[in-house]
PDB file of C-alpha atoms in Angstrom:
ATOM      1  CA  MET A  29     -10.298  -4.310 -25.112  1.00 42.00           C
ATOM      2  CA  VAL A  30     -10.400  -0.540 -25.545  1.00 43.00           C
ATOM      3  CA  ALA A  31     -11.011  -0.091 -21.831  1.00 45.00           C
ATOM      4  CA  LEU A  32      -8.177  -2.462 -20.950  1.00 46.00           C
ATOM      5  CA  ALA A  33      -5.818  -0.780 -23.371  1.00 45.00           C
ATOM      6  CA  GLY A  34      -6.745   2.603 -21.933  1.00 44.00           C
ATOM      7  CA  CYS A  35      -6.091   1.356 -18.426  1.00 48.00           C
ATOM      8  CA  ALA A  36      -2.778  -0.219 -19.345  1.00 50.00           C
ATOM      9  CA  SER A  37      -1.528   2.885 -21.104  1.00 51.00           C
ATOM     10  CA  ALA A  38      -2.454   5.395 -18.362  1.00 59.00           C
ATOM     11  CA  PRO A  39       0.278   8.031 -18.328  1.00 63.00           C
ATOM     12  CA  PRO A  40       2.673   7.947 -15.374  1.00 65.00           C
ATOM     13  CA  ALA A  41       1.910  10.511 -12.693  1.00 72.00           C
ATOM     14  CA  GLY A  42       5.511  10.771 -11.593  1.00 73.00           C
ATOM     15  CA  GLN A  43       7.672  13.749 -12.352  1.00 75.00           C
ATOM     16  CA  GLY A  44      11.352  12.941 -12.238  1.00 72.00           C
ATOM     17  CA  ASP A  45      12.292  16.257 -10.685  1.00 83.00           C
ATOM     18  CA  TRP A  46       9.342  16.629  -8.278  1.00 89.00           C
ATOM     19  CA  LEU A  47      11.601  16.534  -5.214  1.00 93.00           C
ATOM     20  CA  ALA A  48      14.762  17.849  -6.848  1.00 93.00           C
ATOM     21  CA  PHE A  49      14.232  21.320  -5.374  1.00 94.00           C
ATOM     22  CA  LEU A  50      14.979  20.079  -1.848  1.00 96.00           C
ATOM     23  CA  ASP A  51      18.354  21.502  -0.884  1.00 96.00           C
ATOM     24  CA  PRO A  52      19.405  21.623   2.784  1.00 96.00           C
ATOM     25  CA  GLY A  53      20.533  25.085   3.832  1.00 96.00           C
ATOM     26  CA  VAL A  54      18.853  26.643   0.803  1.00 96.00           C
ATOM     27  CA  THR A  55      15.215  25.513   0.604  1.00 97.00           C
ATOM     28  CA  THR A  56      12.821  27.277   2.979  1.00 97.00           C
ATOM     29  CA  ARG A  57       9.681  25.973   4.638  1.00 97.00           C
ATOM     30  CA  GLU A  58       7.615  28.376   2.493  1.00 97.00           C
ATOM     31  CA  VAL A  59       9.023  26.940  -0.713  1.00 97.00           C
ATOM     32  CA  VAL A  60       8.321  23.393   0.498  1.00 97.00           C
ATOM     33  CA  THR A  61       4.712  24.251   1.373  1.00 97.00           C
ATOM     34  CA  THR A  62       4.215  25.997  -1.963  1.00 96.00           C
ATOM     35  CA  ARG A  63       5.585  23.029  -3.908  1.00 95.00           C
ATOM     36  CA  LEU A  64       4.252  20.102  -1.869  1.00 95.00           C
ATOM     37  CA  GLY A  65       1.240  21.561  -0.052  1.00 95.00           C
ATOM     38  CA  ALA A  66       0.343  20.987   3.584  1.00 96.00           C
ATOM     39  CA  PRO A  67       2.259  18.115   5.184  1.00 97.00           C
ATOM     40  CA  ASP A  68       0.586  14.823   6.059  1.00 96.00           C
ATOM     41  CA  ALA A  69       2.103  14.923   9.530  1.00 97.00           C
ATOM     42  CA  ALA A  70       4.008  17.378  11.694  1.00 98.00           C
ATOM     43  CA  TYR A  71       6.117  16.722  14.783  1.00 97.00           C
ATOM     44  CA  GLU A  72       7.821  18.865  17.420  1.00 97.00           C
ATOM     45  CA  GLY A  73       5.702  21.903  16.660  1.00 95.00           C
ATOM     46  CA  GLY A  74       6.276  21.658  12.921  1.00 96.00           C
ATOM     47  CA  ARG A  75      10.078  21.434  13.107  1.00 97.00           C
ATOM     48  CA  ILE A  76       9.747  18.010  11.489  1.00 98.00           C
ATOM     49  CA  VAL A  77       7.142  17.383   8.789  1.00 98.00           C
ATOM     50  CA  ALA A  78       6.320  14.359   6.664  1.00 98.00           C
ATOM     51  CA  TYR A  79       4.712  13.784   3.280  1.00 97.00           C
ATOM     52  CA  TRP A  80       3.561  10.527   1.706  1.00 96.00           C
ATOM     53  CA  VAL A  81       5.071  10.087  -1.741  1.00 95.00           C
ATOM     54  CA  GLY A  82       4.048   7.822  -4.591  1.00 93.00           C
ATOM     55  CA  ALA A  83       6.335   6.643  -7.360  1.00 91.00           C
ATOM     56  CA  ASP A  84       6.045   5.163 -10.816  1.00 88.00           C
ATOM     57  CA  GLU A  85       8.193   4.922 -13.924  1.00 86.00           C
ATOM     58  CA  GLY A  86       7.904   8.685 -14.345  1.00 87.00           C
ATOM     59  CA  GLY A  87       9.347   9.440 -10.925  1.00 91.00           C
ATOM     60  CA  TYR A  88       7.874  10.690  -7.648  1.00 93.00           C
ATOM     61  CA  HIS A  89       4.396  12.153  -7.259  1.00 92.00           C
ATOM     62  CA  LYS A  90       1.631  12.850  -4.785  1.00 91.00           C
ATOM     63  CA  PRO A  91      -0.022   9.512  -3.960  1.00 90.00           C
ATOM     64  CA  ARG A  92      -3.232   8.797  -5.814  1.00 85.00           C
ATOM     65  CA  GLN A  93      -6.483   8.472  -3.878  1.00 83.00           C
ATOM     66  CA  GLY A  94      -6.807   4.946  -2.523  1.00 81.00           C
ATOM     67  CA  SER A  95      -3.307   3.977  -3.558  1.00 86.00           C
ATOM     68  CA  PRO A  96      -0.847   3.332  -0.704  1.00 91.00           C
ATOM     69  CA  PRO A  97       2.268   5.501  -1.009  1.00 94.00           C
ATOM     70  CA  GLN A  98       5.633   3.842  -1.492  1.00 95.00           C
ATOM     71  CA  TYR A  99       7.726   6.479   0.270  1.00 96.00           C
ATOM     72  CA  SER A 100       7.654   8.777   3.261  1.00 97.00           C
ATOM     73  CA  LEU A 101       9.478  12.071   2.859  1.00 98.00           C
ATOM     74  CA  VAL A 102      10.654  13.488   6.181  1.00 98.00           C
ATOM     75  CA  LEU A 103      11.922  17.056   6.367  1.00 98.00           C
ATOM     76  CA  VAL A 104      13.641  18.689   9.327  1.00 98.00           C
ATOM     77  CA  PHE A 105      13.771  22.480   9.456  1.00 98.00           C
ATOM     78  CA  ARG A 106      16.045  24.827  11.359  1.00 97.00           C
ATOM     79  CA  ARG A 107      14.625  27.538  13.594  1.00 94.00           C
ATOM     80  CA  ASP A 108      15.057  30.094  10.805  1.00 95.00           C
ATOM     81  CA  GLY A 109      12.772  28.000   8.573  1.00 96.00           C
ATOM     82  CA  MET A 110      15.557  26.654   6.399  1.00 97.00           C
ATOM     83  CA  LEU A 111      15.624  22.953   5.493  1.00 98.00           C
ATOM     84  CA  ASP A 112      18.223  21.217   7.633  1.00 98.00           C
ATOM     85  CA  ARG A 113      17.949  17.484   6.853  1.00 97.00           C
ATOM     86  CA  HIS A 114      15.657  15.312   4.806  1.00 97.00           C
ATOM     87  CA  SER A 115      15.106  11.657   4.101  1.00 97.00           C
ATOM     88  CA  LEU A 116      13.056   9.722   1.571  1.00 97.00           C
ATOM     89  CA  VAL A 117      12.171   6.442   3.236  1.00 97.00           C
ATOM     90  CA  LYS A 118      10.855   3.519   1.229  1.00 97.00           C
ATOM     91  CA  VAL A 119       7.958   2.142   3.235  1.00 97.00           C
ATOM     92  CA  ARG A 120       6.477  -0.372   0.792  1.00 92.00           C
ATOM     93  CA  GLY A 121       6.825  -1.858  -2.650  1.00 81.00           C
ATOM     94  CA  ASP A 122       9.617  -3.719  -4.406  1.00 61.00           C
TER      95      ASP A 122
ATOM     96  CA  MET B   3     -12.019 -36.802 -33.840  1.00 47.00           C
ATOM     97  CA  ARG B   4     -11.640 -34.322 -30.985  1.00 51.00           C
ATOM     98  CA  SER B   5      -8.522 -32.209 -30.593  1.00 56.00           C
ATOM     99  CA  PRO B   6      -6.495 -32.149 -27.337  1.00 53.00           C
ATOM    100  CA  ALA B   7      -7.749 -28.593 -26.725  1.00 55.00           C
ATOM    101  CA  GLN B   8     -11.329 -29.808 -26.927  1.00 55.00           C
ATOM    102  CA  HIS B   9     -10.539 -32.569 -24.410  1.00 49.00           C
ATOM    103  CA  ILE B  10      -9.012 -30.010 -22.033  1.00 50.00           C
ATOM    104  CA  ARG B  11     -12.027 -27.723 -22.374  1.00 58.00           C
ATOM    105  CA  THR B  12     -14.402 -30.603 -21.749  1.00 51.00           C
ATOM    106  CA  GLY B  13     -12.394 -31.718 -18.706  1.00 48.00           C
ATOM    107  CA  ALA B  14     -12.278 -28.217 -17.305  1.00 52.00           C
ATOM    108  CA  ALA B  15     -16.003 -27.856 -17.774  1.00 52.00           C
ATOM    109  CA  LEU B  16     -16.596 -31.177 -15.998  1.00 46.00           C
ATOM    110  CA  ILE B  17     -14.347 -30.249 -13.056  1.00 52.00           C
ATOM    111  CA  ALA B  18     -16.010 -26.848 -12.783  1.00 55.00           C
ATOM    112  CA  GLY B  19     -19.400 -28.510 -12.881  1.00 52.00           C
ATOM    113  CA  VAL B  20     -18.447 -30.950 -10.119  1.00 49.00           C
ATOM    114  CA  LEU B  21     -17.019 -28.176  -7.954  1.00 55.00           C
ATOM    115  CA  LEU B  22     -20.001 -25.926  -8.534  1.00 56.00           C
ATOM    116  CA  GLN B  23     -22.388 -28.740  -7.653  1.00 58.00           C
ATOM    117  CA  GLY B  24     -20.379 -29.111  -4.463  1.00 60.00           C
ATOM    118  CA  CYS B  25     -21.033 -25.368  -4.023  1.00 78.00           C
ATOM    119  CA  VAL B  26     -17.601 -24.623  -2.519  1.00 84.00           C
ATOM    120  CA  ILE B  27     -14.418 -23.647  -4.344  1.00 87.00           C
ATOM    121  CA  PRO B  28     -11.351 -23.006  -2.160  1.00 90.00           C
ATOM    122  CA  ILE B  29      -8.851 -20.504  -3.567  1.00 90.00           C
ATOM    123  CA  PRO B  30      -5.424 -20.240  -1.899  1.00 93.00           C
ATOM    124  CA  VAL B  31      -4.399 -16.827  -0.543  1.00 90.00           C
ATOM    125  CA  PRO B  32      -0.651 -16.289  -1.037  1.00 92.00           C
ATOM    126  CA  GLU B  33       1.770 -14.877   1.532  1.00 93.00           C
ATOM    127  CA  ARG B  34       2.108 -11.128   1.179  1.00 93.00           C
ATOM    128  CA  TYR B  35       2.036  -7.848   3.054  1.00 93.00           C
ATOM    129  CA  HIS B  36      -1.441  -6.442   3.381  1.00 90.00           C
ATOM    130  CA  TYR B  37      -2.207  -3.828   0.756  1.00 88.00           C
ATOM    131  CA  THR B  38      -1.951  -0.771   2.981  1.00 88.00           C
ATOM    132  CA  SER B  39       0.759  -2.103   5.282  1.00 92.00           C
ATOM    133  CA  ARG B  40       4.188  -0.595   5.549  1.00 95.00           C
ATOM    134  CA  GLN B  41       6.991  -2.979   4.657  1.00 96.00           C
ATOM    135  CA  ASN B  42      10.033  -1.345   6.212  1.00 95.00           C
ATOM    136  CA  LEU B  43       9.874  -2.977   9.627  1.00 94.00           C
ATOM    137  CA  GLY B  44      12.049  -5.939  10.470  1.00 92.00           C
ATOM    138  CA  HIS B  45      11.364  -8.511  13.160  1.00 93.00           C
ATOM    139  CA  CYS B  46      12.818  -6.703  16.171  1.00 96.00           C
ATOM    140  CA  VAL B  47      13.744  -3.256  17.479  1.00 97.00           C
ATOM    141  CA  PRO B  48      16.160  -1.756  14.917  1.00 97.00           C
ATOM    142  CA  ASP B  49      19.788  -1.543  16.037  1.00 97.00           C
ATOM    143  CA  PHE B  50      19.994   2.200  15.425  1.00 97.00           C
ATOM    144  CA  ILE B  51      17.511   2.861  18.248  1.00 98.00           C
ATOM    145  CA  VAL B  52      19.600   3.369  21.371  1.00 98.00           C
ATOM    146  CA  PRO B  53      17.893   4.603  24.564  1.00 98.00           C
ATOM    147  CA  GLY B  54      19.410   7.841  25.844  1.00 97.00           C
ATOM    148  CA  LYS B  55      20.980   8.620  22.478  1.00 98.00           C
ATOM    149  CA  THR B  56      18.646   8.284  19.490  1.00 98.00           C
ATOM    150  CA  THR B  57      16.257  11.192  18.976  1.00 98.00           C
ATOM    151  CA  ARG B  58      12.723  11.437  17.631  1.00 98.00           C
ATOM    152  CA  GLU B  59      14.228  13.129  14.586  1.00 98.00           C
ATOM    153  CA  ASP B  60      16.556  10.151  14.004  1.00 98.00           C
ATOM    154  CA  VAL B  61      13.653   7.708  14.233  1.00 98.00           C
ATOM    155  CA  LEU B  62      11.487   9.674  11.815  1.00 98.00           C
ATOM    156  CA  LEU B  63      14.327  10.132   9.323  1.00 98.00           C
ATOM    157  CA  ALA B  64      15.047   6.387   9.388  1.00 98.00           C
ATOM    158  CA  LEU B  65      11.549   4.885   9.468  1.00 98.00           C
ATOM    159  CA  GLY B  66       9.431   7.647   7.945  1.00 98.00           C
ATOM    160  CA  GLN B  67       6.090   9.002   9.076  1.00 98.00           C
ATOM    161  CA  ALA B  68       4.723   7.056  12.030  1.00 97.00           C
ATOM    162  CA  ASP B  69       1.477   5.093  11.875  1.00 97.00           C
ATOM    163  CA  GLY B  70       0.458   6.519  15.220  1.00 96.00           C
ATOM    164  CA  ALA B  71       1.658   9.025  17.770  1.00 97.00           C
ATOM    165  CA  ALA B  72       0.788  10.159  21.271  1.00 96.00           C
ATOM    166  CA  LEU B  73      -0.877  13.547  21.451  1.00 95.00           C
ATOM    167  CA  ASP B  74       2.280  14.867  23.103  1.00 95.00           C
ATOM    168  CA  GLU B  75       4.507  12.747  20.811  1.00 96.00           C
ATOM    169  CA  SER B  76       5.842  10.852  23.826  1.00 96.00           C
ATOM    170  CA  TRP B  77       5.644   7.726  21.674  1.00 97.00           C
ATOM    171  CA  LEU B  78       5.585   6.901  17.974  1.00 97.00           C
ATOM    172  CA  SER B  79       4.111   3.696  16.641  1.00 97.00           C
ATOM    173  CA  TYR B  80       5.079   1.787  13.487  1.00 97.00           C
ATOM    174  CA  GLY B  81       3.269  -1.340  12.411  1.00 96.00           C
ATOM    175  CA  CYS B  82       2.883  -3.816   9.617  1.00 95.00           C
ATOM    176  CA  ALA B  83       0.541  -6.678   8.755  1.00 94.00           C
ATOM    177  CA  TYR B  84       1.876  -9.680   6.865  1.00 95.00           C
ATOM    178  CA  GLY B  85      -0.522 -12.307   5.575  1.00 94.00           C
ATOM    179  CA  LYS B  86       1.072 -15.747   5.988  1.00 94.00           C
ATOM    180  CA  GLY B  87      -1.279 -17.475   3.624  1.00 92.00           C
ATOM    181  CA  GLY B  88      -4.749 -18.905   3.868  1.00 92.00           C
ATOM    182  CA  VAL B  89      -7.747 -19.786   1.801  1.00 91.00           C
ATOM    183  CA  PHE B  90     -10.539 -17.811   0.193  1.00 87.00           C
ATOM    184  CA  VAL B  91     -13.715 -19.856  -0.092  1.00 87.00           C
ATOM    185  CA  PHE B  92     -15.988 -19.180  -3.040  1.00 84.00           C
ATOM    186  CA  VAL B  93     -19.420 -20.389  -1.985  1.00 81.00           C
ATOM    187  CA  TYR B  94     -21.960 -20.808  -4.752  1.00 77.00           C
ATOM    188  CA  PRO B  95     -24.589 -19.314  -4.848  1.00 75.00           C
ATOM    189  CA  SER B  96     -24.084 -17.477  -1.518  1.00 77.00           C
ATOM    190  CA  PRO B  97     -23.227 -13.776  -1.864  1.00 77.00           C
ATOM    191  CA  ALA B  98     -20.932 -14.017   1.187  1.00 81.00           C
ATOM    192  CA  MET B  99     -17.485 -15.529   0.733  1.00 84.00           C
ATOM    193  CA  PRO B 100     -15.261 -16.130   3.760  1.00 86.00           C
ATOM    194  CA  ALA B 101     -11.488 -15.832   3.675  1.00 88.00           C
ATOM    195  CA  PHE B 102      -9.375 -17.553   6.320  1.00 92.00           C
ATOM    196  CA  GLU B 103      -5.872 -16.226   6.798  1.00 93.00           C
ATOM    197  CA  ALA B 104      -3.046 -16.240   9.330  1.00 94.00           C
ATOM    198  CA  VAL B 105      -1.853 -12.662   9.738  1.00 95.00           C
ATOM    199  CA  GLU B 106       1.357 -11.656  11.474  1.00 96.00           C
ATOM    200  CA  TYR B 107       1.146  -8.221  13.096  1.00 96.00           C
ATOM    201  CA  ARG B 108       4.365  -6.463  14.065  1.00 97.00           C
ATOM    202  CA  ARG B 109       4.481  -3.199  15.981  1.00 97.00           C
ATOM    203  CA  LEU B 110       7.341  -1.028  17.132  1.00 98.00           C
ATOM    204  CA  VAL B 111       6.560   1.613  19.752  1.00 97.00           C
ATOM    205  CA  VAL B 112       9.324   4.069  20.563  1.00 97.00           C
ATOM    206  CA  TYR B 113       8.934   6.087  23.772  1.00 97.00           C
ATOM    207  CA  PHE B 114      10.682   9.442  24.149  1.00 97.00           C
ATOM    208  CA  ASP B 115      11.599  11.614  27.099  1.00 96.00           C
ATOM    209  CA  GLU B 116      10.675  15.277  27.255  1.00 94.00           C
ATOM    210  CA  ALA B 117      13.812  16.221  25.334  1.00 96.00           C
ATOM    211  CA  GLY B 118      12.774  13.981  22.427  1.00 97.00           C
ATOM    212  CA  VAL B 119      15.398  11.316  23.164  1.00 98.00           C
ATOM    213  CA  VAL B 120      14.489   7.631  23.140  1.00 98.00           C
ATOM    214  CA  ASP B 121      13.540   6.388  26.580  1.00 96.00           C
ATOM    215  CA  ARG B 122      12.745   2.808  25.522  1.00 96.00           C
ATOM    216  CA  ALA B 123      11.452   0.834  22.566  1.00 97.00           C
ATOM    217  CA  GLN B 124       8.911  -1.944  22.655  1.00 97.00           C
ATOM    218  CA  TRP B 125       8.389  -4.656  20.051  1.00 97.00           C
ATOM    219  CA  ASP B 126       5.096  -6.547  19.787  1.00 96.00           C
ATOM    220  CA  GLN B 127       4.502  -9.396  17.378  1.00 96.00           C
ATOM    221  CA  ARG B 128       1.559 -11.730  17.154  1.00 95.00           C
ATOM    222  CA  THR B 129       0.101 -14.066  14.549  1.00 95.00           C
ATOM    223  CA  CYS B 130      -3.671 -14.273  14.487  1.00 93.00           C
ATOM    224  CA  GLN B 131      -6.085 -16.488  12.606  1.00 92.00           C
ATOM    225  CA  GLU B 132      -8.530 -14.170  10.883  1.00 90.00           C
ATOM    226  CA  VAL B 133     -11.795 -14.670   9.080  1.00 89.00           C
ATOM    227  CA  GLU B 134     -12.841 -11.999   6.625  1.00 85.00           C
ATOM    228  CA  VAL B 135     -16.244 -12.114   4.989  1.00 84.00           C
ATOM    229  CA  VAL B 136     -16.424 -10.631   1.515  1.00 79.00           C
ATOM    230  CA  THR B 137     -19.861  -9.851   0.156  1.00 80.00           C
ATOM    231  CA  GLN B 138     -20.953  -7.985  -2.933  1.00 73.00           C
ATOM    232  CA  GLY B 139     -20.127  -4.328  -2.419  1.00 70.00           C
ATOM    233  CA  SER B 140     -18.804  -4.723   1.106  1.00 72.00           C
ATOM    234  CA  ASP B 141     -16.017  -6.352   3.024  1.00 72.00           C
ATOM    235  CA  VAL B 142     -16.245  -7.159   6.731  1.00 73.00           C
ATOM    236  CA  LYS B 143     -12.687  -6.941   8.000  1.00 77.00           C
ATOM    237  CA  PRO B 144     -11.660  -8.467  11.317  1.00 79.00           C
ATOM    238  CA  ARG B 145     -10.191  -6.289  14.032  1.00 83.00           C
ATOM    239  CA  PRO B 146      -6.383  -6.636  14.086  1.00 87.00           C
ATOM    240  CA  CYS B 147      -5.042  -8.401  17.176  1.00 88.00           C
ATOM    241  CA  ILE B 148      -2.456  -5.619  17.544  1.00 91.00           C
ATOM    242  CA  ASP B 149      -3.508  -2.023  16.914  1.00 93.00           C
ATOM    243  CA  LEU B 150      -0.758  -0.838  14.564  1.00 92.00           C
ATOM    244  CA  ALA B 151      -1.557   2.838  15.149  1.00 92.00           C
ATOM    245  CA  GLY B 152      -1.229   2.411  18.900  1.00 92.00           C
ATOM    246  CA  LYS B 153      -4.788   3.411  19.749  1.00 92.00           C
ATOM    247  CA  ASP B 154      -4.537   1.118  22.770  1.00 92.00           C
ATOM    248  CA  LEU B 155      -1.643   3.164  24.175  1.00 92.00           C
ATOM    249  CA  PRO B 156      -1.873   6.146  26.547  1.00 89.00           C
ATOM    250  CA  LEU B 157      -2.591   9.396  24.735  1.00 89.00           C
ATOM    251  CA  VAL B 158      -0.072  11.437  26.701  1.00 89.00           C
ATOM    252  CA  ARG B 159       2.982  10.843  28.869  1.00 78.00           C
ATOM    253  CA  GLU B 160       1.334  11.832  32.193  1.00 62.00           C
ATOM    254  CA  ARG B 161      -1.353   9.173  31.894  1.00 50.00           C
ATOM    255  CA  GLN B 162       1.212   6.627  30.831  1.00 50.00           C
ATOM    256  CA  GLU B 163       3.329   7.297  33.939  1.00 53.00           C
ATOM    257  CA  ALA B 164       0.279   7.302  36.185  1.00 50.00           C
ATOM    258  CA  LYS B 165      -0.644   3.895  34.783  1.00 50.00           C
ATOM    259  CA  ASP B 166       2.872   2.553  35.406  1.00 50.00           C
TER     260      ASP B 166
END
């Protein structure tokens, strides 16, 4: 019972504002790397990068080990390293 | 006098006993996406993908990180696996339990030209009957009938064109 209760009441890993810093034309690649770490995938020489994102009642978070992410965050940077476009794509989950 | 709950318990115990003596208990497997599968693919090439117009950037922004990519990014692959139902067979006292399931694999491969514009898009879809054997501490998974990451595709554009 104690173990079950502990499991059921695990605190949410999500932070509501985890991705709120993303602002096209303002956020730089360095800031993104500092906040989110190394990307999970990079395309076109790093102009486009992607991160897997988990989500729970607390908001977005880095996916837990062994837990499939619900979202894919795709970021497109300009040549000067500034964020140009971004998209948070729901890839699984209700 | 026995209560209805006692009758139910006795009946359940009898049924369980009969099934266990038979040594096989079938358990239905419901329809659902496989645990690690993406769920944002439809059943055909998405309308927004237009050869000669849509870019690699557009595809990534719409579908998210690809499940596979050519080394030179001349194609991106997106795939999903949807279990269409089946049966999991609990075999007593065998440690190995087979699961039989029909699995629908869907894969979208988008090919790009050297400028990163869509050249063509290919949709593959196949339903396969799979048998998975679950044993204590291990799980022997069948090989998917479509490789969702595109490992069967050419690694780079040059080899792909040479093959064509």
